Amino acid sequence: MRAARIVTCGEPPVVAECPDPEPGPDEPLVRVLAAPITPLDLLCASGTSYFGTPATPYVPGVQGVGRVAGASDVGTVADDGRLVWFPTRAGMAPGDGSMAELARVPAADLVELPAGADPVAVAALGLSAVAAYQALTWRGELAAGEQVLVLGAGGAVGQAAVQLARMHGARRVVAAARSAAARERAAEAGADAVVALEPGDDVAGLATRLTAACDGPVDLVLDPLYGIPAAAAARTLRPGGRLVNLGGSAGETSPLDSSTLRGRSLRILGYTNNELTGEQRAAAMGHVASLALEGRLHVAHERVPLTDAPAAWHRQSTGTTSGRLVLTP
Ligand SMILES: NC(=O)c1ccc[n+]([C@@H]2O[C@H](COP(=O)([O-])OP(=O)(O)OC[C@H]3O[C@@H](n4cnc5c(N)ncnc54)[C@H](OP(=O)(O)O)[C@@H]3O)[C@@H](O)[C@H]2O)c1
């Protein structure tokens, strides 16, 4: 099969022919139709993540969409008809991921998708939308009528969060994003107001602009950025308001001041998909896929042939994408 493989940590994958994986008794092969390139894939392949340095070479890709291959059909790549989304531990634990023509996946991890689901659109949403959904509703306890502020709203997590917050009862959704293109994506996702995040922002100045875009104190902040945006967003919260952090795209630390935190009895919460049980993850992914099929949930994405994986990987690492890049083997 053809696969993208990380040969040297910190460098883009190399596309090459390599042996087909062998199916196991409870590990069918999946013929991959779509595999997104996400920040987590790059983090794992950097060799410097908290998961440790992966053994190389390995096939990256922590998730994908494909069709389950029939037991005797691997050579001809026929399938058993089931369209599935699947997670992998590629880069976090030994084993290969989704950026290949075939992937071996534990049967228990397969999430069957509704008939008619678009593999590329579902792959683009994937774990980013699962994180947005679970962080808003489960960790963030979003209640009907609340005002939600979504940071990094032009990314996949952010676009999904804007749409999901609205669907789950938010009365007003304010977005903040960096580039003009990201702000446009946030507006297309349905934000009531979009605030620009500027390179020279300080906490007080950004907090003033965010506050001006809100119609009173914010109940819940969804934060994939941390850094200065999170510290500024905390100042928009009502007493007892919640901020859920699920990423550090703007900084590994944040100048969140104690007076804001204690003065308003804020709840600063962390979220990771890795804490979900398999059942929770499958239920959330099923919800995401159903909404996508109904045309109610979508993130900007671009389809890229697997052979162009190295260039696409480089684009994701330099932030020069116009949405989620999805490899199509
Ligand atoms: N905890 C979890 O389970 C979980 C799950 C999924 C994702 N995440 C994390 O959430 C974050 C976002 O993921 P994603 O899938 O949305 O990624 P993505 O689609 O690649 O989007 C990243 C977004 O972050 C913005 N950004 C990057 N650096 C920034 C900075 N310094 N200041 C402001 N904005 C910045 C980019 O803005 P521009 O468009 O302007 O470049 C882009 O819109 C990542 O850190 C990812 O690791 C966590």
PDB file of C-alpha atoms in Angstrom, residues 113-224:
ATOM      1  CA  LEU A 113     -21.386   6.543  10.111  1.00  0.00           C
ATOM      2  CA  PRO A 114     -24.883   7.243   8.820  1.00  0.00           C
ATOM      3  CA  ALA A 115     -25.519   6.299   5.185  1.00  0.00           C
ATOM      4  CA  GLY A 116     -24.811   9.252   2.921  1.00  0.00           C
ATOM      5  CA  ALA A 117     -22.208  10.842   5.203  1.00  0.00           C
ATOM      6  CA  ASP A 118     -19.468  12.695   3.290  1.00  0.00           C
ATOM      7  CA  PRO A 119     -16.165  11.031   4.352  1.00  0.00           C
ATOM      8  CA  VAL A 120     -14.062  14.154   3.789  1.00  0.00           C
ATOM      9  CA  ALA A 121     -16.460  16.511   5.606  1.00  0.00           C
ATOM     10  CA  VAL A 122     -16.732  14.113   8.568  1.00  0.00           C
ATOM     11  CA  ALA A 123     -12.942  13.660   8.688  1.00  0.00           C
ATOM     12  CA  ALA A 124     -12.474  17.442   8.700  1.00  0.00           C
ATOM     13  CA  LEU A 125     -14.790  17.734  11.717  1.00  0.00           C
ATOM     14  CA  GLY A 126     -13.497  14.631  13.523  1.00  0.00           C
ATOM     15  CA  LEU A 127     -11.916  14.990  16.946  1.00  0.00           C
ATOM     16  CA  SER A 128     -11.887  18.796  16.679  1.00  0.00           C
ATOM     17  CA  ALA A 129     -15.693  18.831  16.639  1.00  0.00           C
ATOM     18  CA  VAL A 130     -15.837  16.128  19.323  1.00  0.00           C
ATOM     19  CA  ALA A 131     -13.637  18.328  21.528  1.00  0.00           C
ATOM     20  CA  ALA A 132     -15.755  21.424  20.840  1.00  0.00           C
ATOM     21  CA  TYR A 133     -18.949  19.518  21.648  1.00  0.00           C
ATOM     22  CA  GLN A 134     -17.717  17.837  24.820  1.00  0.00           C
ATOM     23  CA  ALA A 135     -15.907  20.943  26.088  1.00  0.00           C
ATOM     24  CA  LEU A 136     -19.028  23.069  25.642  1.00  0.00           C
ATOM     25  CA  THR A 137     -21.675  20.682  26.888  1.00  0.00           C
ATOM     26  CA  TRP A 138     -19.982  18.178  29.216  1.00  0.00           C
ATOM     27  CA  ARG A 139     -17.077  20.085  30.763  1.00  0.00           C
ATOM     28  CA  GLY A 140     -18.507  23.576  30.177  1.00  0.00           C
ATOM     29  CA  GLU A 141     -22.111  22.694  31.119  1.00  0.00           C
ATOM     30  CA  LEU A 142     -23.544  25.107  28.558  1.00  0.00           C
ATOM     31  CA  ALA A 143     -27.091  26.099  29.514  1.00  0.00           C
ATOM     32  CA  ALA A 144     -29.822  27.556  27.320  1.00  0.00           C
ATOM     33  CA  GLY A 145     -29.804  31.345  27.157  1.00  0.00           C
ATOM     34  CA  GLU A 146     -26.107  31.751  27.976  1.00  0.00           C
ATOM     35  CA  GLN A 147     -23.601  33.982  26.208  1.00  0.00           C
ATOM     36  CA  VAL A 148     -20.564  32.113  24.888  1.00  0.00           C
ATOM     37  CA  LEU A 149     -17.206  33.528  23.770  1.00  0.00           C
ATOM     38  CA  VAL A 150     -15.233  31.281  21.379  1.00  0.00           C
ATOM     39  CA  LEU A 151     -11.516  32.036  20.972  1.00  0.00           C
ATOM     40  CA  GLY A 152      -9.574  30.846  17.901  1.00  0.00           C
ATOM     41  CA  ALA A 153     -12.926  30.674  16.166  1.00  0.00           C
ATOM     42  CA  GLY A 154     -11.464  30.304  12.654  1.00  0.00           C
ATOM     43  CA  GLY A 155      -9.876  26.929  13.463  1.00  0.00           C
ATOM     44  CA  ALA A 156     -11.698  23.614  13.227  1.00  0.00           C
ATOM     45  CA  VAL A 157     -12.417  23.515  16.984  1.00  0.00           C
ATOM     46  CA  GLY A 158     -13.570  27.119  16.936  1.00  0.00           C
ATOM     47  CA  GLN A 159     -15.836  26.885  13.877  1.00  0.00           C
ATOM     48  CA  ALA A 160     -17.493  23.788  15.294  1.00  0.00           C
ATOM     49  CA  ALA A 161     -17.859  25.445  18.708  1.00  0.00           C
ATOM     50  CA  VAL A 162     -19.631  28.483  17.260  1.00  0.00           C
ATOM     51  CA  GLN A 163     -22.200  26.281  15.505  1.00  0.00           C
ATOM     52  CA  LEU A 164     -22.600  23.819  18.394  1.00  0.00           C
ATOM     53  CA  ALA A 165     -22.990  26.553  21.021  1.00  0.00           C
ATOM     54  CA  ARG A 166     -25.867  28.004  19.023  1.00  0.00           C
ATOM     55  CA  MET A 167     -27.437  24.569  18.488  1.00  0.00           C
ATOM     56  CA  HIS A 168     -27.225  23.812  22.201  1.00  0.00           C
ATOM     57  CA  GLY A 169     -29.070  26.916  23.267  1.00  0.00           C
ATOM     58  CA  ALA A 170     -26.596  29.803  23.526  1.00  0.00           C
ATOM     59  CA  ARG A 171     -28.396  33.127  23.194  1.00  0.00           C
ATOM     60  CA  ARG A 172     -25.334  34.936  21.809  1.00  0.00           C
ATOM     61  CA  VAL A 173     -22.053  33.615  20.435  1.00  0.00           C
ATOM     62  CA  VAL A 174     -19.100  35.998  20.184  1.00  0.00           C
ATOM     63  CA  ALA A 175     -16.012  34.860  18.274  1.00  0.00           C
ATOM     64  CA  ALA A 176     -12.386  36.000  18.330  1.00  0.00           C
ATOM     65  CA  ALA A 177      -9.846  35.054  15.687  1.00  0.00           C
ATOM     66  CA  ARG A 178      -6.482  36.184  14.383  1.00  0.00           C
ATOM     67  CA  SER A 179      -6.278  36.395  10.579  1.00  0.00           C
ATOM     68  CA  ALA A 180      -8.889  38.037   8.339  1.00  0.00           C
ATOM     69  CA  ALA A 181      -9.587  34.636   6.761  1.00  0.00           C
ATOM     70  CA  ALA A 182     -10.116  33.057  10.188  1.00  0.00           C
ATOM     71  CA  ARG A 183     -12.518  35.861  11.152  1.00  0.00           C
ATOM     72  CA  GLU A 184     -14.416  35.256   7.929  1.00  0.00           C
ATOM     73  CA  ARG A 185     -14.735  31.535   8.762  1.00  0.00           C
ATOM     74  CA  ALA A 186     -15.990  32.435  12.247  1.00  0.00           C
ATOM     75  CA  ALA A 187     -18.616  34.740  10.756  1.00  0.00           C
ATOM     76  CA  GLU A 188     -19.679  32.054   8.280  1.00  0.00           C
ATOM     77  CA  ALA A 189     -20.056  29.648  11.206  1.00  0.00           C
ATOM     78  CA  GLY A 190     -22.701  32.018  12.554  1.00  0.00           C
ATOM     79  CA  ALA A 191     -21.008  34.175  15.194  1.00  0.00           C
ATOM     80  CA  ASP A 192     -23.058  37.215  16.273  1.00  0.00           C
ATOM     81  CA  ALA A 193     -19.893  39.312  16.495  1.00  0.00           C
ATOM     82  CA  VAL A 194     -16.265  38.676  15.571  1.00  0.00           C
ATOM     83  CA  VAL A 195     -13.340  40.355  17.351  1.00  0.00           C
ATOM     84  CA  ALA A 196      -9.848  40.553  15.816  1.00  0.00           C
ATOM     85  CA  LEU A 197      -6.940  39.142  17.815  1.00  0.00           C
ATOM     86  CA  GLU A 198      -3.938  41.384  17.042  1.00  0.00           C
ATOM     87  CA  PRO A 199      -0.256  40.378  17.347  1.00  0.00           C
ATOM     88  CA  GLY A 200       0.503  43.268  19.764  1.00  0.00           C
ATOM     89  CA  ASP A 201      -2.514  42.723  22.024  1.00  0.00           C
ATOM     90  CA  ASP A 202      -2.162  43.251  25.745  1.00  0.00           C
ATOM     91  CA  VAL A 203      -4.599  41.707  28.207  1.00  0.00           C
ATOM     92  CA  ALA A 204      -6.385  44.950  29.165  1.00  0.00           C
ATOM     93  CA  GLY A 205      -6.780  46.220  25.596  1.00  0.00           C
ATOM     94  CA  LEU A 206      -8.088  42.919  24.255  1.00  0.00           C
ATOM     95  CA  ALA A 207     -10.428  42.515  27.248  1.00  0.00           C
ATOM     96  CA  THR A 208     -11.933  45.926  26.451  1.00  0.00           C
ATOM     97  CA  ARG A 209     -12.562  44.961  22.809  1.00  0.00           C
ATOM     98  CA  LEU A 210     -14.013  41.573  23.734  1.00  0.00           C
ATOM     99  CA  THR A 211     -16.298  43.166  26.338  1.00  0.00           C
ATOM    100  CA  ALA A 212     -17.538  45.686  23.790  1.00  0.00           C
ATOM    101  CA  ALA A 213     -18.607  42.851  21.456  1.00  0.00           C
ATOM    102  CA  CYS A 214     -20.600  41.088  24.195  1.00  0.00           C
ATOM    103  CA  ASP A 215     -24.044  42.101  25.430  1.00  0.00           C
ATOM    104  CA  GLY A 216     -23.093  41.886  29.093  1.00  0.00           C
ATOM    105  CA  PRO A 217     -20.990  39.435  31.076  1.00  0.00           C
ATOM    106  CA  VAL A 218     -20.046  36.160  29.389  1.00  0.00           C
ATOM    107  CA  ASP A 219     -21.130  32.839  30.912  1.00  0.00           C
ATOM    108  CA  LEU A 220     -18.725  30.467  29.140  1.00  0.00           C
ATOM    109  CA  VAL A 221     -15.437  30.874  27.251  1.00  0.00           C
ATOM    110  CA  LEU A 222     -14.278  28.115  24.899  1.00  0.00           C
ATOM    111  CA  ASP A 223     -10.498  28.482  24.654  1.00  0.00           C
ATOM    112  CA  PRO A 224      -8.193  26.569  22.271  1.00  0.00           C
TER     113      PRO A 224
END
